Amino acid sequence: MTPALLLHLSGPQFWGGPQGGTTRASHPHPTRSGITGLLAAAQGRPRGSDLSDLDHLTHTIRIDRPGQRLLDFHTVGGGHPKHHTVPTAEGGHRGNALVFRDWYLHDAAFTIAVTGPAPLIDDLAAALRNPVFPPHLGRRACRPDTPVLITTTKNPDTALEHLPLHRTAPRTGDTVPVTFLSEHPPTPTTPHTHTINDVSRPGRTFTTRRLWETTRHLPTTRCAGLGTAYLNALTAHRTT
């Protein structure tokens, strides 16, 4: 059995990647680089630190609620004389404001198993219980609305099957379809379903990784509702 952290990420989120321009979109789920940054921040590692030990971690994501895309925009360099506006590559100034349009995730929730060597998992769990830098979900403005660390476990796959779902139960049916994203194939011959460019490397560059998307039908009794109802169900689950 491999030790793992069980994390829950709920609230406004922005999981960007290598992208440019004034319109920026979030990935539809937490990225590997984003989770790595969250864990490193909890440990108090400064920007530019060696994070190669976190490459040994493996992520499996359960999508409790996929959420919706929400457009936000902000300006940079407006309302100032030209010499105080945004610099250009040629050494001048734009003279007008830059407008950025960002697509955030709204009302999304994810439960994540992060597996790795036991000493590293223990260190990360301690850091998440008393983080040096407060956790955020992709950007500092995106604060989680539930505690990030649920617990640690030695059976992450079973835990993801049984932890309460942060969603309301459907009106009909005994099961609900739930999407899982894993870095390992469910069988050796299963082809991967996604390739995502979200593995951070020095110099703020990225490399790709493969993901396998599967759907599991979980009992509707796993649906714990939203807000305090979910937190109460999670607390009850921990004590059973």
mmCIF file of C-alpha atoms in Angstrom:
data_model
loop_
_atom_site.group_PDB
_atom_site.id
_atom_site.type_symbol
_atom_site.label_atom_id
_atom_site.label_comp_id
_atom_site.label_asym_id
_atom_site.label_seq_id
_atom_site.Cartn_x
_atom_site.Cartn_y
_atom_site.Cartn_z
ATOM 1 C CA MET A 1 0.000 0.000 0.000
ATOM 2 C CA THR A 2 1.223 3.478 -0.909
ATOM 3 C CA PRO A 3 0.698 6.351 1.547
ATOM 4 C CA ALA A 4 -1.228 9.334 0.242
ATOM 5 C CA LEU A 5 -2.589 12.736 1.089
ATOM 6 C CA LEU A 6 -6.294 13.239 0.556
ATOM 7 C CA LEU A 7 -6.977 16.822 -0.486
ATOM 8 C CA HIS A 8 -10.151 18.726 -1.201
ATOM 9 C CA LEU A 9 -10.118 21.830 -3.398
ATOM 10 C CA SER A 10 -13.356 23.798 -3.464
ATOM 11 C CA GLY A 11 -13.982 27.452 -4.228
ATOM 12 C CA PRO A 12 -13.120 29.844 -7.081
ATOM 13 C CA GLN A 13 -10.201 28.416 -9.029
ATOM 14 C CA PHE A 14 -7.812 29.268 -11.847
ATOM 15 C CA TRP A 15 -5.538 26.496 -13.112
ATOM 16 C CA GLY A 16 -3.579 28.179 -15.861
ATOM 17 C CA GLY A 17 -0.747 26.791 -17.912
ATOM 18 C CA PRO A 18 1.708 27.970 -20.542
ATOM 19 C CA GLN A 19 -0.388 30.597 -22.286
ATOM 20 C CA GLY A 20 0.067 34.152 -23.470
ATOM 21 C CA GLY A 21 -2.032 37.038 -24.664
ATOM 22 C CA THR A 22 -4.731 38.989 -22.876
ATOM 23 C CA THR A 23 -7.318 36.183 -22.739
ATOM 24 C CA ARG A 24 -6.399 33.369 -20.352
ATOM 25 C CA ALA A 25 -8.369 30.218 -19.635
ATOM 26 C CA SER A 26 -8.260 27.846 -16.685
ATOM 27 C CA HIS A 27 -7.851 24.132 -17.188
ATOM 28 C CA PRO A 28 -11.075 22.295 -16.199
ATOM 29 C CA HIS A 29 -9.351 20.614 -13.246
ATOM 30 C CA PRO A 30 -6.361 21.239 -10.955
ATOM 31 C CA THR A 31 -3.034 21.010 -12.765
ATOM 32 C CA ARG A 32 0.026 19.169 -11.581
ATOM 33 C CA SER A 33 2.010 22.410 -11.451
ATOM 34 C CA GLY A 34 -0.776 24.065 -9.437
ATOM 35 C CA ILE A 35 -0.901 21.288 -6.845
ATOM 36 C CA THR A 36 2.905 21.261 -6.651
ATOM 37 C CA GLY A 37 2.867 24.992 -5.985
ATOM 38 C CA LEU A 38 0.216 24.628 -3.281
ATOM 39 C CA LEU A 39 2.244 21.955 -1.480
ATOM 40 C CA ALA A 40 5.518 23.868 -1.820
ATOM 41 C CA ALA A 41 3.875 27.036 -0.469
ATOM 42 C CA ALA A 42 2.559 25.148 2.550
ATOM 43 C CA GLN A 43 6.132 24.079 3.293
ATOM 44 C CA GLY A 44 7.343 27.654 2.934
ATOM 45 C CA ARG A 45 9.573 27.072 -0.080
ATOM 46 C CA PRO A 46 10.452 30.343 -1.833
ATOM 47 C CA ARG A 47 9.839 30.857 -5.552
ATOM 48 C CA GLY A 48 12.557 29.225 -7.632
ATOM 49 C CA SER A 49 13.265 26.445 -5.111
ATOM 50 C CA ASP A 50 14.222 22.956 -6.221
ATOM 51 C CA LEU A 51 10.951 21.000 -6.305
ATOM 52 C CA SER A 52 12.322 17.827 -7.894
ATOM 53 C CA ASP A 53 11.379 15.737 -4.843
ATOM 54 C CA LEU A 54 7.722 16.526 -5.565
ATOM 55 C CA ASP A 55 8.120 14.877 -8.988
ATOM 56 C CA HIS A 56 7.842 11.559 -7.139
ATOM 57 C CA LEU A 57 4.212 12.264 -6.254
ATOM 58 C CA THR A 58 1.337 10.766 -8.241
ATOM 59 C CA HIS A 59 -2.066 12.465 -8.513
ATOM 60 C CA THR A 60 -5.551 11.037 -8.919
ATOM 61 C CA ILE A 61 -8.422 13.520 -9.176
ATOM 62 C CA ARG A 62 -12.079 12.859 -8.420
ATOM 63 C CA ILE A 63 -14.315 15.519 -9.909
ATOM 64 C CA ASP A 64 -17.045 16.120 -7.343
ATOM 65 C CA ARG A 65 -18.424 19.132 -9.232
ATOM 66 C CA PRO A 66 -16.964 20.257 -12.558
ATOM 67 C CA GLY A 67 -18.167 23.819 -11.992
ATOM 68 C CA GLN A 68 -18.761 26.463 -14.618
ATOM 69 C CA ARG A 69 -16.547 28.920 -16.430
ATOM 70 C CA LEU A 70 -16.781 32.506 -15.181
ATOM 71 C CA LEU A 71 -15.333 35.463 -17.102
ATOM 72 C CA ASP A 72 -13.503 38.172 -15.187
ATOM 73 C CA PHE A 73 -11.442 41.048 -16.482
ATOM 74 C CA HIS A 74 -9.010 43.566 -15.080
ATOM 75 C CA THR A 75 -6.923 46.416 -16.436
ATOM 76 C CA VAL A 76 -3.255 47.285 -16.033
ATOM 77 C CA GLY A 77 -1.794 50.740 -16.553
ATOM 78 C CA GLY A 78 -4.934 52.797 -16.939
ATOM 79 C CA GLY A 79 -5.540 56.326 -15.682
ATOM 80 C CA HIS A 80 -1.882 57.411 -15.760
ATOM 81 C CA PRO A 81 0.255 59.671 -17.938
ATOM 82 C CA LYS A 82 1.860 57.798 -20.830
ATOM 83 C CA HIS A 83 5.282 57.589 -19.147
ATOM 84 C CA HIS A 84 3.634 55.723 -16.227
ATOM 85 C CA THR A 85 1.787 53.149 -18.357
ATOM 86 C CA VAL A 86 2.879 49.610 -19.249
ATOM 87 C CA PRO A 87 6.394 49.456 -20.781
ATOM 88 C CA THR A 88 6.861 48.044 -24.277
ATOM 89 C CA ALA A 89 9.606 45.723 -25.509
ATOM 90 C CA GLU A 90 11.116 48.615 -27.456
ATOM 91 C CA GLY A 91 11.628 50.687 -24.313
ATOM 92 C CA GLY A 92 8.636 52.971 -24.713
ATOM 93 C CA HIS A 93 5.230 52.987 -23.034
ATOM 94 C CA ARG A 94 1.854 51.837 -24.303
ATOM 95 C CA GLY A 95 -0.011 54.952 -23.350
ATOM 96 C CA ASN A 96 -3.231 53.066 -22.693
ATOM 97 C CA ALA A 97 -4.455 50.331 -20.383
ATOM 98 C CA LEU A 98 -4.106 46.624 -21.025
ATOM 99 C CA VAL A 99 -7.324 44.662 -20.561
ATOM 100 C CA PHE A 100 -7.016 41.029 -19.487
ATOM 101 C CA ARG A 101 -9.902 38.557 -19.690
ATOM 102 C CA ASP A 102 -9.606 35.525 -17.434
ATOM 103 C CA TRP A 103 -11.875 32.481 -17.412
ATOM 104 C CA TYR A 104 -12.077 31.114 -13.873
ATOM 105 C CA LEU A 105 -13.755 27.971 -12.557
ATOM 106 C CA HIS A 106 -16.812 28.767 -10.464
ATOM 107 C CA ASP A 107 -18.593 26.326 -8.107
ATOM 108 C CA ALA A 108 -16.104 23.514 -8.770
ATOM 109 C CA ALA A 109 -14.935 20.910 -6.249
ATOM 110 C CA PHE A 110 -12.241 18.236 -6.513
ATOM 111 C CA THR A 111 -11.045 15.483 -4.187
ATOM 112 C CA ILE A 112 -7.456 14.457 -4.876
ATOM 113 C CA ALA A 113 -5.224 11.602 -3.759
ATOM 114 C CA VAL A 114 -1.525 12.503 -3.830
ATOM 115 C CA THR A 115 0.597 9.392 -3.345
ATOM 116 C CA GLY A 116 4.317 9.190 -2.718
ATOM 117 C CA PRO A 117 7.090 8.110 -0.326
ATOM 118 C CA ALA A 118 5.951 7.940 3.295
ATOM 119 C CA PRO A 119 8.454 10.504 4.692
ATOM 120 C CA LEU A 120 7.470 13.050 2.042
ATOM 121 C CA ILE A 121 3.745 12.451 2.596
ATOM 122 C CA ASP A 122 4.196 12.921 6.355
ATOM 123 C CA ASP A 123 6.125 16.177 5.834
ATOM 124 C CA LEU A 124 3.505 17.538 3.441
ATOM 125 C CA ALA A 125 0.625 16.608 5.757
ATOM 126 C CA ALA A 126 2.298 18.452 8.632
ATOM 127 C CA ALA A 127 2.831 21.480 6.388
ATOM 128 C CA LEU A 128 -0.796 21.531 5.260
ATOM 129 C CA ARG A 129 -1.977 21.418 8.865
ATOM 130 C CA ASN A 130 0.174 24.477 9.660
ATOM 131 C CA PRO A 131 1.038 26.108 6.316
ATOM 132 C CA VAL A 132 3.749 28.735 6.095
ATOM 133 C CA PHE A 133 1.960 30.438 3.200
ATOM 134 C CA PRO A 134 -1.843 30.155 3.013
ATOM 135 C CA PRO A 135 -3.142 27.811 0.306
ATOM 136 C CA HIS A 136 -4.757 29.168 -2.824
ATOM 137 C CA LEU A 137 -6.354 27.457 -5.801
ATOM 138 C CA GLY A 138 -4.164 28.518 -8.681
ATOM 139 C CA ARG A 139 -4.069 32.240 -7.812
ATOM 140 C CA ARG A 140 -3.713 34.088 -4.537
ATOM 141 C CA ALA A 141 -7.185 35.578 -4.938
ATOM 142 C CA CYS A 142 -8.716 32.074 -5.140
ATOM 143 C CA ARG A 143 -8.976 30.918 -1.535
ATOM 144 C CA PRO A 144 -10.372 27.472 -0.677
ATOM 145 C CA ASP A 145 -13.738 27.448 1.087
ATOM 146 C CA THR A 146 -13.025 24.164 2.908
ATOM 147 C CA PRO A 147 -9.860 22.841 4.609
ATOM 148 C CA VAL A 148 -7.449 21.548 1.942
ATOM 149 C CA LEU A 149 -6.152 18.505 3.854
ATOM 150 C CA ILE A 150 -8.774 15.846 4.579
ATOM 151 C CA THR A 151 -6.452 13.178 5.996
ATOM 152 C CA THR A 152 -3.729 10.714 5.044
ATOM 153 C CA THR A 153 -4.382 7.145 3.969
ATOM 154 C CA LYS A 154 -2.619 3.988 2.840
ATOM 155 C CA ASN A 155 -5.431 2.997 0.477
ATOM 156 C CA PRO A 156 -6.138 6.066 -1.671
ATOM 157 C CA ASP A 157 -8.231 4.353 -4.352
ATOM 158 C CA THR A 158 -10.675 2.952 -1.807
ATOM 159 C CA ALA A 159 -10.754 6.299 -0.011
ATOM 160 C CA LEU A 160 -11.715 8.141 -3.201
ATOM 161 C CA GLU A 161 -14.550 5.672 -3.684
ATOM 162 C CA HIS A 162 -15.944 6.173 -0.170
ATOM 163 C CA LEU A 163 -15.292 9.792 0.807
ATOM 164 C CA PRO A 164 -18.439 11.984 0.715
ATOM 165 C CA LEU A 165 -19.083 13.697 -2.605
ATOM 166 C CA HIS A 166 -19.251 17.481 -2.417
ATOM 167 C CA ARG A 167 -22.443 17.711 -4.472
ATOM 168 C CA THR A 168 -26.182 17.379 -4.093
ATOM 169 C CA ALA A 169 -27.883 14.065 -4.782
ATOM 170 C CA PRO A 170 -29.864 13.664 -8.014
ATOM 171 C CA ARG A 171 -33.634 13.430 -7.821
ATOM 172 C CA THR A 172 -33.701 9.917 -9.276
ATOM 173 C CA GLY A 173 -31.412 6.905 -9.499
ATOM 174 C CA ASP A 174 -29.364 4.888 -7.050
ATOM 175 C CA THR A 175 -25.955 5.894 -8.459
ATOM 176 C CA VAL A 176 -24.254 8.988 -9.865
ATOM 177 C CA PRO A 177 -21.541 9.066 -12.553
ATOM 178 C CA VAL A 178 -18.305 10.533 -11.221
ATOM 179 C CA THR A 179 -15.259 11.337 -13.355
ATOM 180 C CA PHE A 180 -11.777 10.265 -12.216
ATOM 181 C CA LEU A 181 -8.488 11.446 -13.735
ATOM 182 C CA SER A 182 -5.460 9.276 -13.061
ATOM 183 C CA GLU A 183 -1.803 9.343 -14.054
ATOM 184 C CA HIS A 184 -1.831 5.552 -14.352
ATOM 185 C CA PRO A 185 -3.956 3.446 -16.747
ATOM 186 C CA PRO A 186 -6.742 1.331 -15.193
ATOM 187 C CA THR A 187 -5.322 -1.639 -17.155
ATOM 188 C CA PRO A 188 -1.905 -1.970 -18.835
ATOM 189 C CA THR A 189 -3.438 -1.793 -22.308
ATOM 190 C CA THR A 190 -5.845 1.112 -21.768
ATOM 191 C CA PRO A 191 -4.866 4.077 -24.007
ATOM 192 C CA HIS A 192 -4.554 7.460 -22.367
ATOM 193 C CA THR A 193 -7.378 9.923 -22.961
ATOM 194 C CA HIS A 194 -5.603 13.264 -22.408
ATOM 195 C CA THR A 195 -2.180 14.826 -22.800
ATOM 196 C CA ILE A 196 -1.731 17.991 -20.751
ATOM 197 C CA ASN A 197 1.201 20.400 -20.675
ATOM 198 C CA ASP A 198 1.261 21.174 -16.948
ATOM 199 C CA VAL A 199 4.412 19.673 -15.435
ATOM 200 C CA SER A 200 6.463 22.641 -14.222
ATOM 201 C CA ARG A 201 10.174 22.807 -14.864
ATOM 202 C CA PRO A 202 12.879 25.366 -13.962
ATOM 203 C CA GLY A 203 12.622 28.658 -15.779
ATOM 204 C CA ARG A 204 8.807 28.627 -15.661
ATOM 205 C CA THR A 205 8.633 26.099 -18.493
ATOM 206 C CA PHE A 206 6.352 23.059 -18.755
ATOM 207 C CA THR A 207 6.418 19.503 -20.061
ATOM 208 C CA THR A 208 3.549 17.130 -20.805
ATOM 209 C CA ARG A 209 2.034 14.195 -18.946
ATOM 210 C CA ARG A 210 -0.659 11.651 -19.758
ATOM 211 C CA LEU A 211 -4.009 11.287 -18.027
ATOM 212 C CA TRP A 212 -6.553 8.477 -18.056
ATOM 213 C CA GLU A 213 -10.176 9.533 -17.615
ATOM 214 C CA THR A 214 -12.678 7.004 -16.308
ATOM 215 C CA THR A 215 -16.241 7.177 -15.023
ATOM 216 C CA ARG A 216 -17.311 5.334 -11.895
ATOM 217 C CA HIS A 217 -20.906 5.028 -10.732
ATOM 218 C CA LEU A 218 -21.001 5.741 -7.006
ATOM 219 C CA PRO A 219 -24.034 5.372 -4.704
ATOM 220 C CA THR A 220 -26.169 8.480 -4.345
ATOM 221 C CA THR A 221 -25.735 8.068 -0.593
ATOM 222 C CA ARG A 222 -22.187 9.406 -1.116
ATOM 223 C CA CYS A 223 -23.651 12.799 -2.125
ATOM 224 C CA ALA A 224 -23.300 14.942 0.974
ATOM 225 C CA GLY A 225 -24.676 18.262 -0.232
ATOM 226 C CA LEU A 226 -22.960 21.656 -0.123
ATOM 227 C CA GLY A 227 -21.551 23.987 2.510
ATOM 228 C CA THR A 228 -21.823 22.848 6.106
ATOM 229 C CA ALA A 229 -23.735 19.723 5.056
ATOM 230 C CA TYR A 230 -20.638 18.453 3.240
ATOM 231 C CA LEU A 231 -18.313 19.354 6.128
ATOM 232 C CA ASN A 232 -20.590 17.582 8.610
ATOM 233 C CA ALA A 233 -20.696 14.481 6.414
ATOM 234 C CA LEU A 234 -16.912 14.538 6.084
ATOM 235 C CA THR A 235 -16.504 14.793 9.858
ATOM 236 C CA ALA A 236 -18.922 11.896 10.368
ATOM 237 C CA HIS A 237 -16.994 9.849 7.794
ATOM 238 C CA ARG A 238 -13.711 10.420 9.631
ATOM 239 C CA THR A 239 -15.160 9.173 12.910
ATOM 240 C CA THR A 240 -16.792 6.014 11.540
#
